[in-house]
Amino acid sequence: MANNDKENMLKKIISHAKEYGFVFPSSEIYDGLGAVYDYGQNGVGLKNNIKEYWWKSMVQLHENIVGIDAAIFMHPTTWKASGHVDAFNDPLIDNKDSKKRYRADVLIEEHITKIEQKIKKEIAKAAKRFGDSFDENQFRSTNPRVLQYQENIDAINQRFKTGMANEDFADLKALIEELGIADPVSGSKNWTDVRQFNLMFATELGSVAEGASKIYLRPETAQGIFVNFLNVQKTGRMKIPFGIAQIGKAFRNEIIARQFIFRMREFEQMEMQFFVKPGEELTWYESWKERRLEWHLALGLDPANFRFHDHLNLAHYANAACDIEFNFPMGFKELEGIHSRTDFDLKAHEEYSGKKLQFFDPRENKRYVPYVIETSIGLDRMFLAVLSSTYTEEVLEDGSERTVLKLPPVLAPVKVAILPLVNKDGLPEKSREILDLLKYDFNCQYDFKDAIGRRYRRQDAIGTPLCVTVDSQTMVDDTVTLRHRDSMEQERVAVAALHAKIGGLVTFSKTFQRLHV
Ligand code: ATP
């Protein structure tokens, strides 16, 4: 998709999400609050279903994974130990003309991406020219133009890394100027100095200012798991390897937040820390990479929208890391992170708390600090991935148009709509009887207003996989029309068979059975 089309697609999704009660800007009557959003009546349904899918696939399907729900506020030393107080920073830079704020590292990375695209173009051209005999590796290592581009990239990367490591912000600014990087919005190259900016929100605990102490809103849920490692291990009598899962809010004072719910200041994470024996972490890392991709694909989402991005520059505490990237309307971007975090976090908490956070292995008669594999996915990003990839505009055979969310049925906020064809002749009463049969197990909607075609369109727009239409024949033989959202096919089904039929399509069992756990 060209950039313009991508922007249009994102705009369409944002307005659809608002029009149909999925996502609203926060406190909109006061013109909203930057990068903070509220989920509406349908959004909360979709979000809760994503949570349920994640939670059950972790906690219910794994004997050795348990869940917790830790508080958002934590002892401030937690964030000293985790490194967030000292290092959870982004280098920011402002453009003096447009007054727009950017992350200096992102500006430089985007510049590098542009050079990489030039290399790709050269390769594509050559591949076309040489046909089957084309050898990409050989071309990369010999073509003078490509070599020059690559040399440029390496030099920029090297200077960028050194600048970041030494916090030499003057040189980062100099680099931005030397590369001629312009504000993507205004084209201006009039930059301020680069400054460090800590992303944690701080507040005060205690009612009087003098006695109050500074605490933070957690920037990730993971630390709530680490500090509870021993509590859970002991009370749950957990044996290594085992995992602790958690879903909860996290807060980051993001510098740039212009991509709808992709980058929010208040968001939700679904994180699982898997504790393993040192030395076995890379095998577990590979296994979790595979299992997490499988979790996404089991929903029936298009595999072409997913890819792994292996990290080459590893954080100091990680010995392997990758992202699962998703093809969002803005292009491929991080949806989920999978990290092999070694024993960094538990060791740091041991050091700062003075408590031993170790596991005693009775088979080896040995005590050790476990290594950790983390899987961390943003719930809101998953929501956007599902919403954006299932949003479909269709022209039907009769020339009419419909907008349909082809949500995986297990995630759809409303599973079945019950629609009396006309609002008389006993059909409403019969419809409500059917509703009573179904509502204890499925989220249903009853709708009698407008022509049936319009009611189908409304359900299509919120992704309801099934519509049950009650008509005069129902009164005679106790059958209804079951209409399927994607194919728009209709079949006649006995009321007595409805529950089982719907259940087979919208409950998680079949999706879970696709997972290798
Ligand atoms: P990014 O590089 O995009 O800022 P990150 O690498 O800082 O993300 P992690 O710290 O690995 O992100 O967080 C784990 C997951 O939490 C991410 O994969 C993402 O899905 C989600 N996440 C992180 N920051 C945000 C945010 N501001 N808004 C929504 N989701 C977020």
Short mmCIF file of C-alpha atoms in Angstrom, two decimals, residues 10 36 46 62 164 192 198 204 256 279 338 374 384 417 440 442 448 469 496:
data_model
loop_
_atom_site.label_atom_id
_atom_site.label_comp_id
_atom_site.label_asym_id
_atom_site.label_seq_id
_atom_site.Cartn_x
_atom_site.Cartn_y
_atom_site.Cartn_z
CA LEU A 10 -5.88 4.14 9.45
CA VAL A 36 -5.35 8.14 25.88
CA LEU A 46 -13.52 -7.47 21.80
CA HIS A 62 -0.56 -25.09 30.92
CA MET A 164 23.50 6.50 22.99
CA THR A 192 16.76 21.95 19.27
CA ASN A 198 12.26 9.55 31.42
CA GLU A 204 3.13 10.93 45.43
CA ILE A 256 5.31 10.79 20.23
CA GLY A 279 21.69 -23.07 30.37
CA ILE A 338 9.93 -12.31 23.25
CA GLU A 374 9.50 -13.24 28.74
CA LEU A 384 -5.63 -2.83 16.56
CA ALA A 417 -28.16 -11.19 16.81
CA TYR A 440 -26.69 -17.51 29.33
CA PHE A 442 -23.44 -16.23 24.36
CA PHE A 448 -36.23 -5.26 15.77
CA THR A 469 -33.97 -14.39 11.89
CA ALA A 496 -33.55 -26.98 19.30
#
